[in-house]
PDB file of C-alpha atoms in Angstrom:
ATOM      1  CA  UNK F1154      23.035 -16.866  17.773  1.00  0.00           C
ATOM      2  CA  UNK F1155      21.396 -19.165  20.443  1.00  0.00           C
ATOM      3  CA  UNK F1156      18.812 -21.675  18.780  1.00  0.00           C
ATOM      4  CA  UNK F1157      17.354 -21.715  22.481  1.00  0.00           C
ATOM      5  CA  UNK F1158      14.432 -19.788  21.503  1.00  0.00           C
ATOM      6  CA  UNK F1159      13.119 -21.685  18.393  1.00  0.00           C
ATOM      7  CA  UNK F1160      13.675 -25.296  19.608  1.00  0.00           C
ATOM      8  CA  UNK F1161      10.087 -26.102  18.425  1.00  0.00           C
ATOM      9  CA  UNK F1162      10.000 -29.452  20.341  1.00  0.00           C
ATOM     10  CA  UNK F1163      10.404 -27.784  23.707  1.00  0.00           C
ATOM     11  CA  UNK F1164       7.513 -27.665  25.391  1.00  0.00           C
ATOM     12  CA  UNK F1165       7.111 -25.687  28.876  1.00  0.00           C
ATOM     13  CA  UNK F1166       5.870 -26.697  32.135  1.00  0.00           C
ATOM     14  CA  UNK F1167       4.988 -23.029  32.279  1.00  0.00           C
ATOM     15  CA  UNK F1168       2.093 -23.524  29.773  1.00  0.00           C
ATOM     16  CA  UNK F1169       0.755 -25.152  32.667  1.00  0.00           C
ATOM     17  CA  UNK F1170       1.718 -22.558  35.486  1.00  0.00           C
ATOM     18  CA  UNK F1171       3.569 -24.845  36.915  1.00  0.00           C
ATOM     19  CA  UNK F1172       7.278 -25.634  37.089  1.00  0.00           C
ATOM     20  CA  UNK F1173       8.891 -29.096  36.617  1.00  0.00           C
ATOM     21  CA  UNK F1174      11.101 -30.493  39.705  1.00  0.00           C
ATOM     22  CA  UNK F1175      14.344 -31.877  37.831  1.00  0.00           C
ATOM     23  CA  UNK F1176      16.467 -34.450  38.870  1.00  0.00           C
ATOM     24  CA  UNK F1177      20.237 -33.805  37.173  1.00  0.00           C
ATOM     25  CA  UNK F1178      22.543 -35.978  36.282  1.00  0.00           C
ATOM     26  CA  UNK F1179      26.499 -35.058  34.765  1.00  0.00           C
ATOM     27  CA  UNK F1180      29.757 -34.055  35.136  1.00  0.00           C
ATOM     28  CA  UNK F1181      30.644 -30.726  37.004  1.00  0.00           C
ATOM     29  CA  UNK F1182      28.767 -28.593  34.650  1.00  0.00           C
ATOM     30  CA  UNK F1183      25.564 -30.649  35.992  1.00  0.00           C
ATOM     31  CA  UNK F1184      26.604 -30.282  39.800  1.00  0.00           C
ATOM     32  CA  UNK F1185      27.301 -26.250  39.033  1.00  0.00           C
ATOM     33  CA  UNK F1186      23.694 -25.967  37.865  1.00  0.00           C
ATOM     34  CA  UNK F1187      22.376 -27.507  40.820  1.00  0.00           C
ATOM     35  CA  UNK F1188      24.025 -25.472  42.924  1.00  0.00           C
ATOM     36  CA  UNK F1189      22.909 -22.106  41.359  1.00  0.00           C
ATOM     37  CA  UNK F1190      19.269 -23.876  41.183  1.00  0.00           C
ATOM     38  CA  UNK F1191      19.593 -22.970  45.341  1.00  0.00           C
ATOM     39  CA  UNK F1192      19.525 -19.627  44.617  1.00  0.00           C
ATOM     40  CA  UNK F1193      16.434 -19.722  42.297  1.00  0.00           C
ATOM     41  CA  UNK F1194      12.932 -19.666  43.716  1.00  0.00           C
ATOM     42  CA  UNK F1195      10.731 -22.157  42.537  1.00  0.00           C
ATOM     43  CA  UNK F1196      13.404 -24.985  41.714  1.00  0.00           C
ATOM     44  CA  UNK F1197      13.186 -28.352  43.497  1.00  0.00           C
ATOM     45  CA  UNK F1198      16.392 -29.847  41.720  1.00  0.00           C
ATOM     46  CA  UNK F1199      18.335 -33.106  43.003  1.00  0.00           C
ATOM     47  CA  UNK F1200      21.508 -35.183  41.955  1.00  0.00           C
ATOM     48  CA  UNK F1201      24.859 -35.374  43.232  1.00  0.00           C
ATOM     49  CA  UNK F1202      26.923 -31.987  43.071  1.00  0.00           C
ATOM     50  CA  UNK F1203      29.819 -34.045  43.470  1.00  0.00           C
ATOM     51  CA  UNK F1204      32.122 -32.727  40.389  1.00  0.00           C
ATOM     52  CA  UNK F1205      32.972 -35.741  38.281  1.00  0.00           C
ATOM     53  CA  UNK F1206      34.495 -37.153  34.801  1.00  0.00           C
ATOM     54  CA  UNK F1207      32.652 -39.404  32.075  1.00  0.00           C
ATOM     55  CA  UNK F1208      29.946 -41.991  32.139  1.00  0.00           C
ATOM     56  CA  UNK F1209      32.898 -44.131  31.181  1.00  0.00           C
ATOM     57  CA  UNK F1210      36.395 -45.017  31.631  1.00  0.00           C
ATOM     58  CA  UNK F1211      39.145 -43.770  29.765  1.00  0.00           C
ATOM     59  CA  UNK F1212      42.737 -45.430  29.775  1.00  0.00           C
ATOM     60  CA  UNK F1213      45.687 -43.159  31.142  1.00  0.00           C
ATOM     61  CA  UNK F1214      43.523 -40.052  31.965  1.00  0.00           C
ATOM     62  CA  UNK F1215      41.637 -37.338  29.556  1.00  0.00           C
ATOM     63  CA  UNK F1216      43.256 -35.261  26.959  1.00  0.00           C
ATOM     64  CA  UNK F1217      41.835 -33.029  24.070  1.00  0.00           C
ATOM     65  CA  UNK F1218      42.309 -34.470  20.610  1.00  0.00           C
ATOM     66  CA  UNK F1219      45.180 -31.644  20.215  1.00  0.00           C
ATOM     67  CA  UNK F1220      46.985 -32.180  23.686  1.00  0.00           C
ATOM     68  CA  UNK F1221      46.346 -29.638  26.513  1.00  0.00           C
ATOM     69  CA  UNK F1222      45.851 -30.610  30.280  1.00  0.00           C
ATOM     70  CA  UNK F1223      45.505 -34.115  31.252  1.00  0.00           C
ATOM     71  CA  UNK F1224      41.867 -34.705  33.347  1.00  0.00           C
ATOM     72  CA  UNK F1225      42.861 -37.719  35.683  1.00  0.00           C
ATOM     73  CA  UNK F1226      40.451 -40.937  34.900  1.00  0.00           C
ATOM     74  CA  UNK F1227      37.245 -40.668  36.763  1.00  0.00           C
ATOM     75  CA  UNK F1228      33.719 -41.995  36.323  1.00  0.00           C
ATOM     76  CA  UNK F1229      30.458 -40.168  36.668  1.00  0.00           C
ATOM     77  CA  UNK F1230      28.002 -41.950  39.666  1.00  0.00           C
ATOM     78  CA  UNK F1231      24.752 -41.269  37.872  1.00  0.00           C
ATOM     79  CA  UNK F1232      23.266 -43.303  40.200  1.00  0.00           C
ATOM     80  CA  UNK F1233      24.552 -41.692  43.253  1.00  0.00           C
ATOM     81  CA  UNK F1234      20.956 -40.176  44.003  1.00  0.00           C
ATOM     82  CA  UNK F1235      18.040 -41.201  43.390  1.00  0.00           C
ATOM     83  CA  UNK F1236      15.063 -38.582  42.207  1.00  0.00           C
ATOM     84  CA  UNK F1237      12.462 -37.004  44.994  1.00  0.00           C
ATOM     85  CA  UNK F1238       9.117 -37.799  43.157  1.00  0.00           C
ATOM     86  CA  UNK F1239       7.723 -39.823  40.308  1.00  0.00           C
ATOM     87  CA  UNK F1240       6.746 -36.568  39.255  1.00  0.00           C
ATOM     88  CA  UNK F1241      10.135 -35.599  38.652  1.00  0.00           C
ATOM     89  CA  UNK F1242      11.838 -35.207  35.119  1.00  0.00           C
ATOM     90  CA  UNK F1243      15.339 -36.616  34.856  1.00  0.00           C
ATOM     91  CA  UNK F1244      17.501 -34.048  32.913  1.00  0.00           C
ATOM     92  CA  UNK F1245      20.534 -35.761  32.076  1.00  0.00           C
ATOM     93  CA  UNK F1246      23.723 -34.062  30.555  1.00  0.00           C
ATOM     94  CA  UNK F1247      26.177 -36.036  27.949  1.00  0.00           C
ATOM     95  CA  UNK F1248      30.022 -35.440  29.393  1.00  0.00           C
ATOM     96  CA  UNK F1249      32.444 -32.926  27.353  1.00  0.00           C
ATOM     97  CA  UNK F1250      34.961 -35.695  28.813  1.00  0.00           C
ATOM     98  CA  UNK F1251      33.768 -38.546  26.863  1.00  0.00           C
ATOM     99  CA  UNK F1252      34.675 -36.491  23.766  1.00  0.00           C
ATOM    100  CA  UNK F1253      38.127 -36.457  24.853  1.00  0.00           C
ATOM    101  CA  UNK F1254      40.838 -38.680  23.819  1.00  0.00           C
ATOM    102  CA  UNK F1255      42.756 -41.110  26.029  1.00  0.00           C
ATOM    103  CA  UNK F1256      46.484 -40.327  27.070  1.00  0.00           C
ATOM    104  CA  UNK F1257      47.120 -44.169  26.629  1.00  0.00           C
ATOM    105  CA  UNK F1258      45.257 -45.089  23.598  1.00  0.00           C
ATOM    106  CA  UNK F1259      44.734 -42.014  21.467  1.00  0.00           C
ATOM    107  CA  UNK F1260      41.276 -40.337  20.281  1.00  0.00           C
ATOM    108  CA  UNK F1261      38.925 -44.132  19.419  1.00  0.00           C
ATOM    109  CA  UNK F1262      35.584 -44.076  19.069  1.00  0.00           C
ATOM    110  CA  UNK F1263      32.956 -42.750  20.484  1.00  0.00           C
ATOM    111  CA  UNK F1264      31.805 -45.455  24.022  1.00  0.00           C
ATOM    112  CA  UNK F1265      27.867 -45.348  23.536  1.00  0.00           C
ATOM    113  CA  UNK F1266      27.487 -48.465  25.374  1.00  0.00           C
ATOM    114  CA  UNK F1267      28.395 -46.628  28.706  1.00  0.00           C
ATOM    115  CA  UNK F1268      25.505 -44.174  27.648  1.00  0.00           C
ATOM    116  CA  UNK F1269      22.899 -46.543  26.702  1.00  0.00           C
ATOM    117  CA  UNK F1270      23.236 -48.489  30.365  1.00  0.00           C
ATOM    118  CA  UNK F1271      23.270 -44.829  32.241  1.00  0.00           C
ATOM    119  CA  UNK F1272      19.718 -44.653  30.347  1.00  0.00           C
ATOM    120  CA  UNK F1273      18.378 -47.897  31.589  1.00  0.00           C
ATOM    121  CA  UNK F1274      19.800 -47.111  35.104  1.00  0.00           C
ATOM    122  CA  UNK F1275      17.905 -44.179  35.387  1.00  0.00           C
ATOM    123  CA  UNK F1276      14.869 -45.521  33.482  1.00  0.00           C
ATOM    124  CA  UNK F1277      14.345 -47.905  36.007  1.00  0.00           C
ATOM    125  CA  UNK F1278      13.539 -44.991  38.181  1.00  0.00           C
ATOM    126  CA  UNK F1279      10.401 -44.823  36.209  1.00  0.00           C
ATOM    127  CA  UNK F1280      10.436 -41.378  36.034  1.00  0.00           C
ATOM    128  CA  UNK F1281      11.078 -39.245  31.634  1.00  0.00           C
ATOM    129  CA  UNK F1282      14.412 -38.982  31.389  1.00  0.00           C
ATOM    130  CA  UNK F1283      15.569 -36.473  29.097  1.00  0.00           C
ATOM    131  CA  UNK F1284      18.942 -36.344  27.595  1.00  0.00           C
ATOM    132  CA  UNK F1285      20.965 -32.980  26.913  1.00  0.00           C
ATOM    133  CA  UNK F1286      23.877 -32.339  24.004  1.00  0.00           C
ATOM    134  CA  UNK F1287      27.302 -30.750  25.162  1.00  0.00           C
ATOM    135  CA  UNK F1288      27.693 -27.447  23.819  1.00  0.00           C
ATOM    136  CA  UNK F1289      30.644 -26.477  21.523  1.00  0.00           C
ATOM    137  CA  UNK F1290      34.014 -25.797  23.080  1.00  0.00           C
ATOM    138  CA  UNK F1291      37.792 -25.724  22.244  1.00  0.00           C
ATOM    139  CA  UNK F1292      39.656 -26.279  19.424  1.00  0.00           C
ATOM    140  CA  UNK F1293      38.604 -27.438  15.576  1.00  0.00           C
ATOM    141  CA  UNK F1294      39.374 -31.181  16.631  1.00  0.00           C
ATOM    142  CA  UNK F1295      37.474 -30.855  19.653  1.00  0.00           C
ATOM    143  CA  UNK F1296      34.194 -29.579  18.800  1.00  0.00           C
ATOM    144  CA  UNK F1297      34.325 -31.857  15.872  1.00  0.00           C
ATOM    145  CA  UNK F1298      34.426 -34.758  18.811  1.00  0.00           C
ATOM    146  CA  UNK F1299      31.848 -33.101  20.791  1.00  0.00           C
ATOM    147  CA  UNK F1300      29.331 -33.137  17.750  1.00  0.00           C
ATOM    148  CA  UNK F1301      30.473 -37.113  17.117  1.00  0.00           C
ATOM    149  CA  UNK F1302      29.690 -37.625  20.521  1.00  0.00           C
ATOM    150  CA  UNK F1303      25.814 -35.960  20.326  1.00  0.00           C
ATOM    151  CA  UNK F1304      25.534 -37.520  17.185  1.00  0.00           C
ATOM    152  CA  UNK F1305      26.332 -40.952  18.750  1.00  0.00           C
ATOM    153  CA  UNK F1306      24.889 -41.075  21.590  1.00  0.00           C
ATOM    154  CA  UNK F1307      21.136 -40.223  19.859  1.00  0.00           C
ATOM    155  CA  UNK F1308      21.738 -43.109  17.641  1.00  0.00           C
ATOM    156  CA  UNK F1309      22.821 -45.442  20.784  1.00  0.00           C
ATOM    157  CA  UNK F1310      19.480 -44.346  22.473  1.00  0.00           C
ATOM    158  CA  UNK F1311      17.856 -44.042  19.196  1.00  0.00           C
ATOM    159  CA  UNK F1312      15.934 -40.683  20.351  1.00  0.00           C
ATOM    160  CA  UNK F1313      16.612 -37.114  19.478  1.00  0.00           C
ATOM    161  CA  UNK F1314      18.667 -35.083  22.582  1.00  0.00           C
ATOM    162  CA  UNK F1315      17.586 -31.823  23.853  1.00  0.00           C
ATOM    163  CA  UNK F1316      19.921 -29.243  21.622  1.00  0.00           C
ATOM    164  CA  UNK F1317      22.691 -27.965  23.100  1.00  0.00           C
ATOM    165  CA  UNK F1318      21.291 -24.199  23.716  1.00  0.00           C
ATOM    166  CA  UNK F1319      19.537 -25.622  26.853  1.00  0.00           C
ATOM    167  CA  UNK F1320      23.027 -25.651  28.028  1.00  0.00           C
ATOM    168  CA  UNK F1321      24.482 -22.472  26.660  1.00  0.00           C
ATOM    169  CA  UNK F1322      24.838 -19.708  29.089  1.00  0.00           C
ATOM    170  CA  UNK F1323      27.889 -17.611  30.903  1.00  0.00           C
ATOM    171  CA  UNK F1324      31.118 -19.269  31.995  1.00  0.00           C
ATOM    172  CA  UNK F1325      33.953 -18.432  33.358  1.00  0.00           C
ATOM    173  CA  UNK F1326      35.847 -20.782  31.325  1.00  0.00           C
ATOM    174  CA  UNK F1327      34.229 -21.928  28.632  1.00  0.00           C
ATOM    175  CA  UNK F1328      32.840 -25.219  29.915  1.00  0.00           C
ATOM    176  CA  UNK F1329      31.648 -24.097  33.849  1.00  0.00           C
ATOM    177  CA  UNK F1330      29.181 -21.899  34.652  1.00  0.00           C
ATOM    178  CA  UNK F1331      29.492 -18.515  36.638  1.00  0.00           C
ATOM    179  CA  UNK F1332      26.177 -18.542  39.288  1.00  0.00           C
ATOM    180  CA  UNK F1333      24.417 -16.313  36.960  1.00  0.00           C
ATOM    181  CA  UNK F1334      25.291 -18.692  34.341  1.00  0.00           C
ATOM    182  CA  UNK F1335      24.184 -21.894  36.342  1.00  0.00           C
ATOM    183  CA  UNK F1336      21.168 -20.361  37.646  1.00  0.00           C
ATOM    184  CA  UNK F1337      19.855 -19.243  33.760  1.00  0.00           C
ATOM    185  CA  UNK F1338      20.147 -22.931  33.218  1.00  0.00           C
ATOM    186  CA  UNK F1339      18.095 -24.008  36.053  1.00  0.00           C
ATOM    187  CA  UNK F1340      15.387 -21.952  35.260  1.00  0.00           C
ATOM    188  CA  UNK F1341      15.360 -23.558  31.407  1.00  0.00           C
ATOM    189  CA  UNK F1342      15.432 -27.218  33.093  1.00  0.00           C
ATOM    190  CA  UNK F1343      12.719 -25.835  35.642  1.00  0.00           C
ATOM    191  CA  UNK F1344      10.555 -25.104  32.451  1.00  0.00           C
ATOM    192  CA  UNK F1345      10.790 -28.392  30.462  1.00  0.00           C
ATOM    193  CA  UNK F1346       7.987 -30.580  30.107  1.00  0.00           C
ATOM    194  CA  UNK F1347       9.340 -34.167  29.224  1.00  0.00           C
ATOM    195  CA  UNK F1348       6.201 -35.143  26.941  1.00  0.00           C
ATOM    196  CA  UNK F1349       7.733 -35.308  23.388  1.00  0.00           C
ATOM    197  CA  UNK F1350      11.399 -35.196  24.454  1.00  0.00           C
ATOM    198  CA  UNK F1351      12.328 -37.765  26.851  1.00  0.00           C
ATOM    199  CA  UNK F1352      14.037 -40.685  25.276  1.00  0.00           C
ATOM    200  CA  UNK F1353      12.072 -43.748  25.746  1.00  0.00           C
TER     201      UNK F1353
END
């Protein structure tokens, strides 16, 4: 069952009849919501919806920790855009690729460091940026990395991430979004009000 509902931190720019304009930042799963986000009144949403890897390298390509297809090395360009308005909250998605394992060097820890200079990047936007768990998917082994890498990279920033269920909707695979999928997610973004949840 979704904890969506009962996050009690969330806090909705709907309170205020108004909706939040949201500037994303992510891999693919990021880029699918703003594309669906088109298709939804009301949204003013920005980023890149260029499909892309991790906020960091990763030696010899992407692998789960139990094998599977090998995701070539690429590097997310969170700053490829920059938001339209001060006013703007910066909803930023962790990677489901940093918690894969390297072809070349095996499953090491957790990079944070890649995470915590993305956050000053885009804090020197000025504008609440608000960071957002992956959700659970594959294997044993890999949702036990995904939950390592949430768990990390609040500890990095030392603030607590959105939960995942801002995240959770239909896919067609698991990890990307269908346009009904993408577009439920836009409208959750569309509602958050940064005050109390944005790291600092």
């Amino acid at each position: 069952m979704s904890r969506f509902p009962r996050v009690g931190a969330l806090a909705f720019c709907a309170l205020l009849s108004t909706a939040c304009d949201v500037h994303i930042v992510g891999d693919s799963t990021a880029a699918l919501v703003q594309v669906a986000a088109q298709s939804f009144e009301g949204i003013v949403m920005t980023g890149s919806a260029e499909p892309s890897c991790g906020y960091g390298h990763m030696a010899g390509g992407r692998i789960q920790p139990s094998g599977g297809a090998i995701t070539p090395d690429c590097v997310l360009d969170h700053l490829a855009n920059s938001p339209d308005s001060v006013d703007d909250v910066v909803v930023a998605f962790l990677s489901v690729h940093d918690a894969r394992c390297s072809v070349t060097n095996g499953c090491e820890p957790i990079n944070t460091a890649v995470y915590v200079q993305a956050h000053a990047d885009l804090l020197a936007y000025g504008n609440p940026v608000v960071w957002v768990e992956v959700p659970p998917s594959g294997d044993a082994a890999q949702q036990a990395r995904i939950e390592d890498l949430n768990s990390s990279v609040a500890a990095a920033l030392g603030c607590t991430l959105q939960e995942f269920d801002t995240r959770v909707a239909e896919m067609y695979d698991g990890i990307h979004y269908t346009l009904s999928g993408g577009t439920t997610v836009a409208a959750r973004l569309a509602q958050l009000d940064a005050v109390g949840i944005a790291c600092p």
